[in-house]
mmCIF file of C-alpha atoms and ligand atoms in Angstrom:
data_model
loop_
_atom_site.group_PDB
_atom_site.id
_atom_site.type_symbol
_atom_site.label_atom_id
_atom_site.label_comp_id
_atom_site.label_asym_id
_atom_site.label_seq_id
_atom_site.Cartn_x
_atom_site.Cartn_y
_atom_site.Cartn_z
ATOM 1 C CA MET A 1 -84.152 -20.203 -100.086
ATOM 2 C CA LYS A 2 -87.240 -21.293 -98.176
ATOM 3 C CA ASN A 3 -87.642 -25.033 -97.534
ATOM 4 C CA GLN A 4 -84.568 -25.938 -99.514
ATOM 5 C CA TRP A 5 -84.416 -29.318 -97.741
ATOM 6 C CA ASP A 6 -87.021 -32.077 -97.379
ATOM 7 C CA ALA A 7 -86.489 -32.502 -93.630
ATOM 8 C CA ILE A 8 -84.222 -31.537 -90.774
ATOM 9 C CA TRP A 9 -83.458 -33.156 -87.413
ATOM 10 C CA ILE A 10 -82.510 -30.560 -84.800
ATOM 11 C CA ASN A 11 -81.282 -30.537 -81.185
ATOM 12 C CA ALA A 12 -79.242 -33.694 -81.651
ATOM 13 C CA ASP A 13 -75.780 -34.740 -80.575
ATOM 14 C CA ILE A 14 -74.376 -36.449 -83.640
ATOM 15 C CA ALA A 15 -71.762 -39.204 -83.773
ATOM 16 C CA THR A 16 -70.852 -38.664 -87.428
ATOM 17 C CA MET A 17 -68.113 -41.357 -87.171
ATOM 18 C CA CYS A 18 -66.032 -39.278 -89.582
ATOM 19 C CA GLN A 19 -62.338 -39.771 -88.980
ATOM 20 C CA GLY A 20 -59.760 -37.254 -87.933
ATOM 21 C CA GLN A 21 -62.120 -35.053 -85.944
ATOM 22 C CA ALA A 22 -63.391 -35.278 -82.388
ATOM 23 C CA GLU A 23 -63.931 -38.718 -80.812
ATOM 24 C CA TYR A 24 -66.801 -40.422 -82.656
ATOM 25 C CA GLY A 25 -66.665 -37.439 -85.054
ATOM 26 C CA ALA A 26 -69.056 -35.914 -82.525
ATOM 27 C CA LEU A 27 -70.990 -32.710 -83.123
ATOM 28 C CA GLU A 28 -73.006 -31.405 -80.167
ATOM 29 C CA ASN A 29 -76.207 -29.338 -80.319
ATOM 30 C CA SER A 30 -76.368 -30.038 -83.993
ATOM 31 C CA ALA A 31 -78.698 -30.678 -86.898
ATOM 32 C CA ILE A 32 -78.792 -32.835 -89.983
ATOM 33 C CA ALA A 33 -80.810 -32.016 -93.093
ATOM 34 C CA VAL A 34 -81.809 -34.384 -95.878
ATOM 35 C CA SER A 35 -83.097 -34.117 -99.433
ATOM 36 C CA GLU A 36 -84.074 -36.932 -101.751
ATOM 37 C CA GLY A 37 -82.742 -39.540 -99.347
ATOM 38 C CA ARG A 38 -79.273 -38.022 -98.990
ATOM 39 C CA ILE A 39 -77.636 -35.835 -96.374
ATOM 40 C CA SER A 40 -77.619 -32.267 -97.639
ATOM 41 C CA TRP A 41 -76.357 -30.390 -94.598
ATOM 42 C CA ILE A 42 -74.849 -31.271 -91.212
ATOM 43 C CA GLY A 43 -73.458 -28.962 -88.561
ATOM 44 C CA GLU A 44 -74.007 -27.130 -85.325
ATOM 45 C CA LEU A 45 -77.434 -25.613 -84.890
ATOM 46 C CA VAL A 46 -75.963 -22.123 -84.510
ATOM 47 C CA GLU A 47 -74.487 -22.393 -88.014
ATOM 48 C CA LEU A 48 -77.912 -22.789 -89.649
ATOM 49 C CA ALA A 49 -78.562 -19.815 -91.910
ATOM 50 C CA ASP A 50 -82.183 -19.435 -90.774
ATOM 51 C CA VAL A 51 -84.672 -20.860 -88.283
ATOM 52 C CA PRO A 52 -85.193 -24.594 -88.988
ATOM 53 C CA GLU A 53 -88.809 -24.091 -90.116
ATOM 54 C CA GLU A 54 -87.572 -21.841 -92.922
ATOM 55 C CA CYS A 55 -84.889 -24.314 -93.994
ATOM 56 C CA ALA A 56 -86.835 -27.534 -94.345
ATOM 57 C CA ALA A 57 -90.371 -28.687 -95.059
ATOM 58 C CA VAL A 58 -90.415 -30.967 -92.002
ATOM 59 C CA VAL A 59 -88.662 -30.345 -88.672
ATOM 60 C CA HIS A 60 -87.973 -33.160 -86.199
ATOM 61 C CA ASP A 61 -86.872 -32.208 -82.685
ATOM 62 C CA CYS A 62 -84.497 -34.824 -81.251
ATOM 63 C CA ALA A 63 -84.638 -33.251 -77.776
ATOM 64 C CA GLY A 64 -81.000 -34.002 -77.056
ATOM 65 C CA GLN A 65 -80.920 -37.580 -78.317
ATOM 66 C CA TRP A 66 -77.830 -38.898 -80.076
ATOM 67 C CA LEU A 67 -77.768 -39.756 -83.775
ATOM 68 C CA SER A 68 -75.350 -42.204 -85.363
ATOM 69 C CA PRO A 69 -75.059 -43.680 -88.832
ATOM 70 C CA GLY A 70 -77.532 -46.532 -89.312
ATOM 71 C CA LEU A 71 -75.793 -49.681 -88.097
ATOM 72 C CA ILE A 72 -74.453 -52.197 -90.607
ATOM 73 C CA ASP A 73 -74.244 -55.935 -89.918
ATOM 74 C CA CYS A 74 -71.706 -56.999 -92.559
ATOM 75 C CA HIS A 75 -71.608 -60.791 -91.975
ATOM 76 C CA THR A 76 -74.708 -62.928 -91.401
ATOM 77 C CA HIS A 77 -76.129 -66.298 -92.413
ATOM 78 C CA LEU A 78 -79.750 -65.310 -91.694
ATOM 79 C CA VAL A 79 -81.536 -67.529 -94.233
ATOM 80 C CA TRP A 80 -81.870 -71.060 -92.890
ATOM 81 C CA ALA A 81 -84.424 -73.673 -91.845
ATOM 82 C CA GLY A 82 -84.393 -76.293 -89.119
ATOM 83 C CA SER A 83 -83.120 -76.273 -85.566
ATOM 84 C CA ARG A 84 -79.725 -76.835 -83.975
ATOM 85 C CA ILE A 85 -80.975 -76.892 -80.369
ATOM 86 C CA ARG A 86 -79.868 -80.516 -79.845
ATOM 87 C CA GLU A 87 -76.389 -79.611 -81.036
ATOM 88 C CA PHE A 88 -76.299 -76.742 -78.542
ATOM 89 C CA GLU A 89 -77.109 -79.211 -75.775
ATOM 90 C CA MET A 90 -74.489 -81.664 -77.020
ATOM 91 C CA ARG A 91 -71.836 -78.970 -77.101
ATOM 92 C CA LEU A 92 -72.719 -78.073 -73.511
ATOM 93 C CA GLN A 93 -72.047 -81.707 -72.642
ATOM 94 C CA GLY A 94 -68.596 -81.499 -74.184
ATOM 95 C CA ALA A 95 -68.978 -82.279 -77.907
ATOM 96 C CA GLY A 96 -66.733 -80.081 -80.066
ATOM 97 C CA TYR A 97 -67.971 -77.976 -83.015
ATOM 98 C CA GLU A 98 -65.569 -79.648 -85.432
ATOM 99 C CA GLN A 99 -66.432 -83.095 -84.041
ATOM 100 C CA LEU A 100 -70.188 -82.542 -84.586
ATOM 101 C CA GLN A 101 -69.498 -81.321 -88.107
ATOM 102 C CA LYS A 102 -67.459 -84.395 -88.956
ATOM 103 C CA ALA A 103 -70.278 -86.608 -87.641
ATOM 104 C CA GLY A 104 -72.669 -85.097 -90.205
ATOM 105 C CA GLY A 105 -74.267 -82.586 -87.830
ATOM 106 C CA GLY A 106 -73.416 -78.910 -87.758
ATOM 107 C CA ILE A 107 -73.697 -77.074 -91.054
ATOM 108 C CA LEU A 108 -74.863 -80.233 -92.867
ATOM 109 C CA SER A 109 -77.942 -80.645 -90.685
ATOM 110 C CA THR A 110 -78.966 -77.096 -91.596
ATOM 111 C CA VAL A 111 -78.272 -77.912 -95.252
ATOM 112 C CA GLN A 112 -80.732 -80.788 -95.135
ATOM 113 C CA ALA A 113 -83.471 -78.638 -93.583
ATOM 114 C CA THR A 114 -82.801 -75.713 -95.924
ATOM 115 C CA ARG A 115 -82.969 -77.904 -99.025
ATOM 116 C CA SER A 116 -86.373 -79.223 -97.914
ATOM 117 C CA ALA A 117 -87.844 -75.827 -97.012
ATOM 118 C CA SER A 118 -89.885 -73.748 -99.457
ATOM 119 C CA ALA A 119 -88.657 -70.307 -100.471
ATOM 120 C CA GLU A 120 -91.702 -68.863 -98.732
ATOM 121 C CA ASP A 121 -90.843 -70.577 -95.432
ATOM 122 C CA LEU A 122 -87.225 -69.442 -95.650
ATOM 123 C CA PHE A 123 -88.441 -65.899 -96.267
ATOM 124 C CA VAL A 124 -90.768 -65.931 -93.261
ATOM 125 C CA PHE A 125 -88.146 -67.431 -90.910
ATOM 126 C CA ALA A 126 -85.495 -64.919 -91.960
ATOM 127 C CA ARG A 127 -87.832 -61.929 -91.815
ATOM 128 C CA LYS A 128 -88.565 -62.707 -88.169
ATOM 129 C CA ARG A 129 -84.842 -62.809 -87.332
ATOM 130 C CA ILE A 130 -84.256 -59.571 -89.209
ATOM 131 C CA ALA A 131 -87.063 -57.829 -87.302
ATOM 132 C CA ARG A 132 -85.159 -58.511 -84.074
ATOM 133 C CA LEU A 133 -81.869 -57.197 -85.432
ATOM 134 C CA LYS A 134 -83.518 -54.064 -86.800
ATOM 135 C CA ARG A 135 -84.788 -52.939 -83.412
ATOM 136 C CA GLU A 136 -81.199 -51.980 -82.652
ATOM 137 C CA GLY A 137 -80.800 -49.465 -85.440
ATOM 138 C CA ILE A 138 -79.607 -51.614 -88.348
ATOM 139 C CA THR A 139 -80.264 -50.149 -91.798
ATOM 140 C CA THR A 140 -77.942 -52.332 -93.927
ATOM 141 C CA LEU A 141 -77.061 -55.978 -93.629
ATOM 142 C CA GLU A 142 -75.338 -58.733 -95.518
ATOM 143 C CA ILE A 143 -76.733 -62.254 -95.964
ATOM 144 C CA LYS A 144 -74.829 -65.286 -97.224
ATOM 145 C CA SER A 145 -76.011 -68.439 -98.914
ATOM 146 C CA GLY A 146 -74.160 -71.643 -98.058
ATOM 147 C CA TYR A 147 -76.842 -73.921 -96.611
ATOM 148 C CA GLY A 148 -77.857 -75.198 -100.042
ATOM 149 C CA LEU A 149 -74.649 -76.586 -101.532
ATOM 150 C CA ASP A 150 -76.475 -77.463 -104.738
ATOM 151 C CA VAL A 151 -77.327 -75.115 -107.584
ATOM 152 C CA ASN A 152 -81.053 -74.914 -106.914
ATOM 153 C CA THR A 153 -80.879 -74.368 -103.173
ATOM 154 C CA GLU A 154 -78.037 -71.841 -103.356
ATOM 155 C CA VAL A 155 -80.065 -69.905 -105.921
ATOM 156 C CA LYS A 156 -83.184 -70.251 -103.755
ATOM 157 C CA MET A 157 -81.378 -68.834 -100.699
ATOM 158 C CA LEU A 158 -80.013 -65.867 -102.615
ATOM 159 C CA GLN A 159 -83.404 -65.144 -104.167
ATOM 160 C CA VAL A 160 -84.903 -65.150 -100.678
ATOM 161 C CA ALA A 161 -82.191 -62.768 -99.472
ATOM 162 C CA ARG A 162 -82.853 -60.426 -102.418
ATOM 163 C CA ARG A 163 -86.591 -60.505 -101.758
ATOM 164 C CA LEU A 164 -86.019 -59.686 -98.075
ATOM 165 C CA GLY A 165 -84.288 -56.501 -99.197
ATOM 166 C CA GLU A 166 -86.784 -55.618 -101.906
ATOM 167 C CA GLU A 167 -89.805 -55.940 -99.626
ATOM 168 C CA ASP A 168 -88.331 -53.931 -96.761
ATOM 169 C CA ALA A 169 -88.106 -50.191 -97.320
ATOM 170 C CA HIS A 170 -86.254 -49.790 -94.005
ATOM 171 C CA LEU A 171 -83.342 -52.010 -94.902
ATOM 172 C CA ASP A 172 -80.736 -52.594 -97.629
ATOM 173 C CA ILE A 173 -79.468 -56.137 -98.052
ATOM 174 C CA LYS A 174 -76.210 -57.199 -99.701
ATOM 175 C CA THR A 175 -75.833 -60.848 -100.644
ATOM 176 C CA SER A 176 -72.810 -63.151 -100.710
ATOM 177 C CA PHE A 177 -72.613 -66.518 -102.431
ATOM 178 C CA LEU A 178 -71.058 -69.073 -100.045
ATOM 179 C CA GLY A 179 -71.159 -72.297 -102.052
ATOM 180 C CA ALA A 180 -67.754 -73.173 -100.562
ATOM 181 C CA HIS A 181 -69.151 -73.489 -97.030
ATOM 182 C CA ALA A 182 -69.086 -77.264 -96.527
ATOM 183 C CA LEU A 183 -68.750 -80.392 -98.625
ATOM 184 C CA PRO A 184 -72.290 -81.699 -99.288
ATOM 185 C CA PRO A 185 -73.034 -85.378 -98.479
ATOM 186 C CA GLU A 186 -73.320 -86.408 -102.144
ATOM 187 C CA TYR A 187 -69.726 -85.229 -102.763
ATOM 188 C CA GLN A 188 -68.120 -86.698 -99.617
ATOM 189 C CA ASN A 189 -65.664 -88.685 -101.726
ATOM 190 C CA ASN A 190 -65.322 -86.178 -104.514
ATOM 191 C CA ARG A 191 -63.966 -82.847 -103.291
ATOM 192 C CA GLN A 192 -62.667 -81.855 -106.717
ATOM 193 C CA GLY A 193 -66.064 -82.590 -108.229
ATOM 194 C CA TYR A 194 -67.740 -80.224 -105.788
ATOM 195 C CA ILE A 195 -65.272 -77.420 -106.480
ATOM 196 C CA ARG A 196 -65.939 -77.981 -110.183
ATOM 197 C CA LEU A 197 -69.694 -77.706 -109.531
ATOM 198 C CA ILE A 198 -69.150 -74.375 -107.754
ATOM 199 C CA VAL A 199 -66.879 -73.018 -110.486
ATOM 200 C CA GLU A 200 -68.738 -74.305 -113.533
ATOM 201 C CA GLY A 201 -72.314 -74.613 -112.281
ATOM 202 C CA MET A 202 -73.145 -72.411 -109.311
ATOM 203 C CA LEU A 203 -71.020 -69.311 -109.895
ATOM 204 C CA PRO A 204 -72.090 -68.755 -113.518
ATOM 205 C CA ALA A 205 -75.763 -69.254 -112.568
ATOM 206 C CA VAL A 206 -75.552 -66.881 -109.621
ATOM 207 C CA ALA A 207 -73.641 -64.262 -111.619
ATOM 208 C CA GLU A 208 -75.958 -64.465 -114.605
ATOM 209 C CA GLN A 209 -79.011 -63.880 -112.443
ATOM 210 C CA GLY A 210 -77.296 -61.056 -110.563
ATOM 211 C CA LEU A 211 -77.994 -62.763 -107.260
ATOM 212 C CA ALA A 212 -74.691 -62.128 -105.457
ATOM 213 C CA ASP A 213 -72.818 -58.951 -104.601
ATOM 214 C CA ALA A 214 -69.755 -60.940 -103.480
ATOM 215 C CA VAL A 215 -68.343 -64.454 -103.220
ATOM 216 C CA ASP A 216 -67.359 -65.947 -99.858
ATOM 217 C CA GLY A 217 -65.669 -69.180 -98.758
ATOM 218 C CA PHE A 218 -64.921 -71.125 -95.578
ATOM 219 C CA CYS A 219 -61.159 -71.750 -95.528
ATOM 220 C CA GLU A 220 -60.738 -74.226 -92.691
ATOM 221 C CA GLY A 221 -59.843 -77.819 -91.887
ATOM 222 C CA ILE A 222 -63.567 -78.651 -91.794
ATOM 223 C CA GLY A 223 -64.209 -76.407 -94.811
ATOM 224 C CA PHE A 224 -61.964 -75.923 -97.839
ATOM 225 C CA SER A 225 -58.199 -75.685 -98.349
ATOM 226 C CA PRO A 226 -56.503 -72.512 -99.601
ATOM 227 C CA SER A 227 -55.950 -74.074 -103.034
ATOM 228 C CA GLU A 228 -59.621 -75.076 -103.318
ATOM 229 C CA ILE A 229 -60.717 -71.578 -102.307
ATOM 230 C CA ALA A 230 -58.252 -70.109 -104.823
ATOM 231 C CA ARG A 231 -60.074 -71.914 -107.647
ATOM 232 C CA VAL A 232 -63.391 -70.444 -106.509
ATOM 233 C CA PHE A 233 -61.913 -66.955 -106.143
ATOM 234 C CA THR A 234 -60.240 -67.050 -109.551
ATOM 235 C CA GLN A 235 -63.597 -67.758 -111.156
ATOM 236 C CA ALA A 236 -65.331 -65.107 -109.025
ATOM 237 C CA ARG A 237 -62.872 -62.454 -110.185
ATOM 238 C CA LYS A 238 -63.363 -63.551 -113.811
ATOM 239 C CA LEU A 239 -67.076 -62.920 -113.324
ATOM 240 C CA ASP A 240 -66.270 -59.508 -111.831
ATOM 241 C CA LEU A 241 -67.476 -60.419 -108.354
ATOM 242 C CA PRO A 242 -65.503 -59.223 -105.322
ATOM 243 C CA VAL A 243 -64.504 -61.837 -102.746
ATOM 244 C CA LYS A 244 -64.359 -62.198 -98.975
ATOM 245 C CA LEU A 245 -63.294 -65.106 -96.791
ATOM 246 C CA HIS A 246 -63.958 -66.950 -93.514
ATOM 247 C CA ALA A 247 -60.261 -67.093 -92.637
ATOM 248 C CA ASP A 248 -58.089 -68.460 -89.837
ATOM 249 C CA GLN A 249 -61.034 -68.980 -87.453
ATOM 250 C CA LEU A 250 -60.113 -72.327 -85.878
ATOM 251 C CA SER A 251 -56.621 -72.879 -87.270
ATOM 252 C CA SER A 252 -53.880 -71.033 -89.136
ATOM 253 C CA LEU A 253 -54.142 -71.994 -92.815
ATOM 254 C CA GLY A 254 -52.968 -68.728 -94.352
ATOM 255 C CA GLY A 255 -56.494 -67.497 -95.038
ATOM 256 C CA ALA A 256 -55.685 -63.841 -94.339
ATOM 257 C CA ALA A 257 -52.900 -63.838 -96.953
ATOM 258 C CA LEU A 258 -55.069 -65.713 -99.449
ATOM 259 C CA ALA A 259 -57.869 -63.172 -99.063
ATOM 260 C CA ALA A 260 -55.383 -60.338 -99.562
ATOM 261 C CA GLU A 261 -53.975 -61.931 -102.729
ATOM 262 C CA TYR A 262 -57.436 -61.684 -104.260
ATOM 263 C CA ALA A 263 -57.896 -58.118 -102.955
ATOM 264 C CA ALA A 264 -60.777 -59.369 -100.827
ATOM 265 C CA LEU A 265 -63.185 -56.817 -99.397
ATOM 266 C CA SER A 266 -62.802 -58.536 -96.035
ATOM 267 C CA ALA A 267 -61.291 -61.475 -94.210
ATOM 268 C CA ASP A 268 -63.507 -62.588 -91.355
ATOM 269 C CA HIS A 269 -62.898 -64.227 -87.911
ATOM 270 C CA LEU A 270 -59.036 -64.168 -88.031
ATOM 271 C CA GLU A 271 -58.330 -65.518 -84.540
ATOM 272 C CA TYR A 272 -55.315 -67.414 -85.936
ATOM 273 C CA ALA A 273 -54.192 -64.900 -88.572
ATOM 274 C CA SER A 274 -50.401 -64.570 -88.910
ATOM 275 C CA GLU A 275 -48.488 -61.303 -88.879
ATOM 276 C CA GLN A 276 -47.479 -61.914 -92.484
ATOM 277 C CA GLY A 277 -51.130 -62.329 -93.473
ATOM 278 C CA ILE A 278 -52.067 -59.155 -91.636
ATOM 279 C CA SER A 279 -49.328 -57.220 -93.380
ATOM 280 C CA LYS A 280 -50.727 -58.392 -96.728
ATOM 281 C CA MET A 281 -54.240 -57.381 -95.680
ATOM 282 C CA ALA A 282 -52.919 -53.895 -94.945
ATOM 283 C CA ASP A 283 -51.407 -53.696 -98.446
ATOM 284 C CA SER A 284 -54.592 -54.851 -100.169
ATOM 285 C CA GLY A 285 -56.939 -52.740 -98.027
ATOM 286 C CA THR A 286 -58.790 -55.863 -96.869
ATOM 287 C CA VAL A 287 -61.016 -55.211 -93.834
ATOM 288 C CA ALA A 288 -60.717 -57.481 -90.765
ATOM 289 C CA VAL A 289 -64.247 -58.488 -89.751
ATOM 290 C CA LEU A 290 -64.201 -59.719 -86.143
ATOM 291 C CA LEU A 291 -66.978 -62.031 -84.986
ATOM 292 C CA PRO A 292 -66.983 -62.256 -81.193
ATOM 293 C CA GLY A 293 -70.359 -64.063 -81.188
ATOM 294 C CA ALA A 294 -68.751 -67.167 -82.694
ATOM 295 C CA PHE A 295 -65.699 -66.854 -80.432
ATOM 296 C CA TYR A 296 -68.033 -66.724 -77.424
ATOM 297 C CA THR A 297 -70.391 -69.495 -78.535
ATOM 298 C CA LEU A 298 -67.573 -71.914 -79.327
ATOM 299 C CA ARG A 299 -65.703 -70.933 -76.152
ATOM 300 C CA GLU A 300 -62.607 -70.124 -78.141
ATOM 301 C CA THR A 301 -59.591 -68.997 -76.192
ATOM 302 C CA GLN A 302 -57.344 -67.431 -78.841
ATOM 303 C CA CYS A 303 -58.366 -63.817 -79.447
ATOM 304 C CA PRO A 304 -57.866 -62.220 -82.860
ATOM 305 C CA PRO A 305 -54.597 -60.214 -83.015
ATOM 306 C CA VAL A 306 -56.206 -56.810 -82.502
ATOM 307 C CA ARG A 307 -52.931 -55.093 -81.661
ATOM 308 C CA LEU A 308 -51.406 -56.196 -84.964
ATOM 309 C CA PHE A 309 -54.441 -54.926 -86.896
ATOM 310 C CA ARG A 310 -53.940 -51.547 -85.231
ATOM 311 C CA ASP A 311 -50.165 -51.543 -85.804
ATOM 312 C CA TYR A 312 -50.539 -52.358 -89.505
ATOM 313 C CA GLY A 313 -53.482 -50.029 -89.998
ATOM 314 C CA VAL A 314 -55.922 -52.812 -90.935
ATOM 315 C CA VAL A 315 -59.447 -51.524 -90.508
ATOM 316 C CA MET A 316 -61.620 -53.582 -88.102
ATOM 317 C CA ALA A 317 -65.334 -54.218 -88.574
ATOM 318 C CA LEU A 318 -67.704 -56.237 -86.358
ATOM 319 C CA ALA A 319 -70.711 -58.386 -87.193
ATOM 320 C CA THR A 320 -73.110 -60.856 -85.615
ATOM 321 C CA ASP A 321 -72.242 -63.841 -87.880
ATOM 322 C CA ALA A 322 -75.901 -64.698 -87.103
ATOM 323 C CA ASN A 323 -76.248 -68.419 -87.849
ATOM 324 C CA PRO A 324 -77.879 -71.427 -86.181
ATOM 325 C CA GLY A 325 -74.637 -73.113 -85.102
ATOM 326 C CA SER A 326 -71.611 -71.086 -84.125
ATOM 327 C CA SER A 327 -73.249 -67.709 -83.469
ATOM 328 C CA PRO A 328 -77.000 -67.737 -82.783
ATOM 329 C CA VAL A 329 -76.856 -64.020 -82.009
ATOM 330 C CA LEU A 330 -79.538 -61.546 -83.069
ATOM 331 C CA SER A 331 -78.152 -58.446 -81.341
ATOM 332 C CA LEU A 332 -75.497 -56.255 -82.912
ATOM 333 C CA LEU A 333 -75.227 -54.139 -79.744
ATOM 334 C CA LEU A 334 -74.335 -57.282 -77.796
ATOM 335 C CA ILE A 335 -71.544 -57.793 -80.337
ATOM 336 C CA LEU A 336 -70.213 -54.298 -79.549
ATOM 337 C CA ASN A 337 -70.075 -55.241 -75.894
ATOM 338 C CA MET A 338 -68.415 -58.591 -76.612
ATOM 339 C CA ALA A 339 -65.819 -56.944 -78.859
ATOM 340 C CA CYS A 340 -64.859 -54.599 -76.010
ATOM 341 C CA THR A 341 -64.986 -57.150 -73.199
ATOM 342 C CA LEU A 342 -63.539 -60.173 -75.030
ATOM 343 C CA PHE A 343 -61.246 -58.560 -77.631
ATOM 344 C CA SER A 344 -60.367 -55.264 -75.867
ATOM 345 C CA LEU A 345 -61.638 -52.957 -78.593
ATOM 346 C CA THR A 346 -62.441 -49.455 -77.427
ATOM 347 C CA PRO A 347 -66.138 -48.506 -77.541
ATOM 348 C CA GLU A 348 -65.278 -46.068 -80.317
ATOM 349 C CA GLU A 349 -63.545 -48.805 -82.342
ATOM 350 C CA ALA A 350 -66.595 -51.001 -81.747
ATOM 351 C CA LEU A 351 -69.024 -48.381 -83.061
ATOM 352 C CA ALA A 352 -66.747 -47.680 -86.041
ATOM 353 C CA GLY A 353 -66.818 -51.450 -86.614
ATOM 354 C CA VAL A 354 -70.554 -51.458 -87.274
ATOM 355 C CA THR A 355 -70.677 -48.163 -89.177
ATOM 356 C CA ARG A 356 -67.706 -46.746 -91.133
ATOM 357 C CA ASN A 357 -65.660 -49.947 -91.264
ATOM 358 C CA ALA A 358 -68.609 -52.258 -91.884
ATOM 359 C CA ALA A 359 -69.460 -50.084 -94.892
ATOM 360 C CA CYS A 360 -65.873 -50.657 -96.134
ATOM 361 C CA ALA A 361 -66.280 -54.396 -95.663
ATOM 362 C CA LEU A 362 -69.277 -54.306 -98.018
ATOM 363 C CA GLY A 363 -67.655 -51.974 -100.547
ATOM 364 C CA LEU A 364 -70.103 -49.222 -99.601
ATOM 365 C CA ALA A 365 -67.786 -46.695 -97.966
ATOM 366 C CA GLY A 366 -68.519 -43.978 -100.508
ATOM 367 C CA ASP A 367 -72.231 -44.232 -99.843
ATOM 368 C CA ARG A 368 -72.803 -44.822 -96.115
ATOM 369 C CA GLY A 369 -71.168 -45.641 -92.786
ATOM 370 C CA THR A 370 -70.530 -42.027 -91.753
ATOM 371 C CA LEU A 371 -72.829 -39.035 -91.561
ATOM 372 C CA GLU A 372 -71.566 -36.485 -94.074
ATOM 373 C CA VAL A 373 -72.991 -34.468 -96.929
ATOM 374 C CA GLY A 374 -73.814 -36.566 -100.000
ATOM 375 C CA LYS A 375 -74.060 -39.871 -98.191
ATOM 376 C CA ARG A 376 -77.278 -41.780 -97.734
ATOM 377 C CA ALA A 377 -79.548 -40.367 -95.027
ATOM 378 C CA ASP A 378 -79.543 -43.555 -92.962
ATOM 379 C CA PHE A 379 -79.297 -42.966 -89.245
ATOM 380 C CA ALA A 380 -80.366 -44.224 -85.856
ATOM 381 C CA LEU A 381 -81.644 -42.185 -82.890
ATOM 382 C CA TRP A 382 -80.461 -43.168 -79.423
ATOM 383 C CA ASP A 383 -81.588 -42.309 -75.904
ATOM 384 C CA ILE A 384 -78.064 -42.180 -74.442
ATOM 385 C CA GLU A 385 -75.755 -39.694 -72.724
ATOM 386 C CA HIS A 386 -72.640 -40.770 -74.621
ATOM 387 C CA PRO A 387 -71.968 -43.052 -77.627
ATOM 388 C CA ALA A 388 -69.815 -45.404 -75.521
ATOM 389 C CA GLU A 389 -73.074 -46.530 -73.903
ATOM 390 C CA LEU A 390 -73.921 -48.473 -77.056
ATOM 391 C CA ALA A 391 -71.172 -50.936 -76.125
ATOM 392 C CA TYR A 392 -71.579 -50.684 -72.381
ATOM 393 C CA MET A 393 -74.889 -52.201 -71.351
ATOM 394 C CA PRO A 394 -75.998 -55.315 -73.248
ATOM 395 C CA GLY A 395 -79.760 -55.701 -73.276
ATOM 396 C CA ALA A 396 -80.486 -52.008 -72.779
ATOM 397 C CA ASN A 397 -81.385 -51.259 -76.405
ATOM 398 C CA PRO A 398 -81.631 -47.455 -76.324
ATOM 399 C CA CYS A 399 -82.664 -47.229 -80.016
ATOM 400 C CA LYS A 400 -85.544 -44.758 -80.341
ATOM 401 C CA GLY A 401 -85.949 -44.643 -84.092
ATOM 402 C CA ILE A 402 -84.500 -45.192 -87.517
ATOM 403 C CA VAL A 403 -84.273 -42.885 -90.488
ATOM 404 C CA LYS A 404 -83.772 -44.744 -93.766
ATOM 405 C CA ASP A 405 -83.232 -42.832 -97.000
ATOM 406 C CA GLY A 406 -84.313 -39.656 -95.233
ATOM 407 C CA ILE A 407 -87.632 -40.984 -93.940
ATOM 408 C CA MET A 408 -88.501 -41.652 -90.291
ATOM 409 C CA ARG A 409 -89.347 -45.311 -89.855
ATOM 410 C CA PRO A 410 -91.140 -46.649 -86.807
ATOM 411 C CA LEU A 411 -89.312 -49.342 -84.868
ATOM 412 C CA ALA A 412 -90.939 -52.727 -85.426
HETATM 413 N N1 LIG B 1 -68.197 -70.022 -90.041
HETATM 414 C C1 LIG B 1 -69.141 -69.827 -89.155
HETATM 415 O O1 LIG B 1 -68.984 -69.281 -88.111
HETATM 416 C C2 LIG B 1 -70.396 -70.318 -89.697
HETATM 417 N N2 LIG B 1 -70.019 -70.721 -90.985
HETATM 418 C C3 LIG B 1 -68.754 -70.547 -91.134
HETATM 419 O O2 LIG B 1 -68.188 -70.789 -92.175
HETATM 420 C C4 LIG B 1 -71.028 -71.457 -88.975
HETATM 421 C C5 LIG B 1 -72.257 -71.911 -89.678
HETATM 422 C C6 LIG B 1 -72.985 -73.001 -88.940
HETATM 423 O O3 LIG B 1 -72.501 -73.599 -87.961
HETATM 424 O O4 LIG B 1 -74.124 -73.265 -89.359
HETATM 425 FE FE1 LIG B 2 -69.854 -66.852 -90.888
#
């Protein structure tokens, strides 16, 4: 059939990231065809039934470049106002992250600025950050609320995150409601009251307006206890929202096990996760999202238990954790490098962490994260000799283009 496909990319080496095949699921001298935004054919060029011009309406010659699935940043806090530069300087002079938080700085200083900012300002600030991330081949990202801590500002943040996705044809955005991020100043002596506000006020409002794709929490000494998070998660599940958790980042509170009990999509950070918690994550299929940008910024010394994740078959994803305090990182490729250098992931594990496994962490594995027939035609083009280079040379940015929903998009 002539022109059975909308477009085809030929002369590419393709890291499909499909499991159980060659390293990186690699196909050399290959082609990928798309129709109506989905992958309709993928294989070696010699297997094409006809010359490319007869197969598809548009032919793109990749001239030997590599293709990979569009990258996915599955954990960010990209919507915020204000500046934490002073805090950065104070930390360099020895102040601790937890100490600054307890003194009313840290997350709470961003809360104050975010409450005061207009939705329009928040949108403009976040769009600029996203433009930087996108240059490195990102086609899907997640954004959390959590700098509002009152009903109106949490709703405002999530509306901004939704609008960022709606107004950008090159990018899909998933949102997470993170009301349980910190105790706001007006509830300093009323923890139970704040949890009640989340459960009875914020969650129903967010669910009713369809503003969140998942519910997150910060289970930590400076955040919320496992029993407080459990109340939030119970309500989330009642409202049919999946959960995820900032777990065991700075101390071992049993966050990994708690996340698993609620069949969380992911548990994130996990430096202090216990073997028992990891075993439960394996049973519940909860993804371990590792965030080396926060580990690096806070000069942590305890690495996440990568060997145990491998032994138990817990899938590992990677993300920037882009936020103004603990991970002011706007490069996902730098995160690949950090994951290899700091946490000893292999470059292949690192790339799987921002493609196949990041899709799992967002509940999108059936739709994206690997290049195979039927999945979304989201991919990135790279000027590299081998996919390991994506983790090898921070700052190099070899991204030459993005295809989103089957359409070539110029790099910003
Ligand atoms: N863990 C983090 O790494 C960020 N939030 C969280 O729960 C930090 C957010 C911030 O410092 O502004
Ligand atoms: Fe985070």
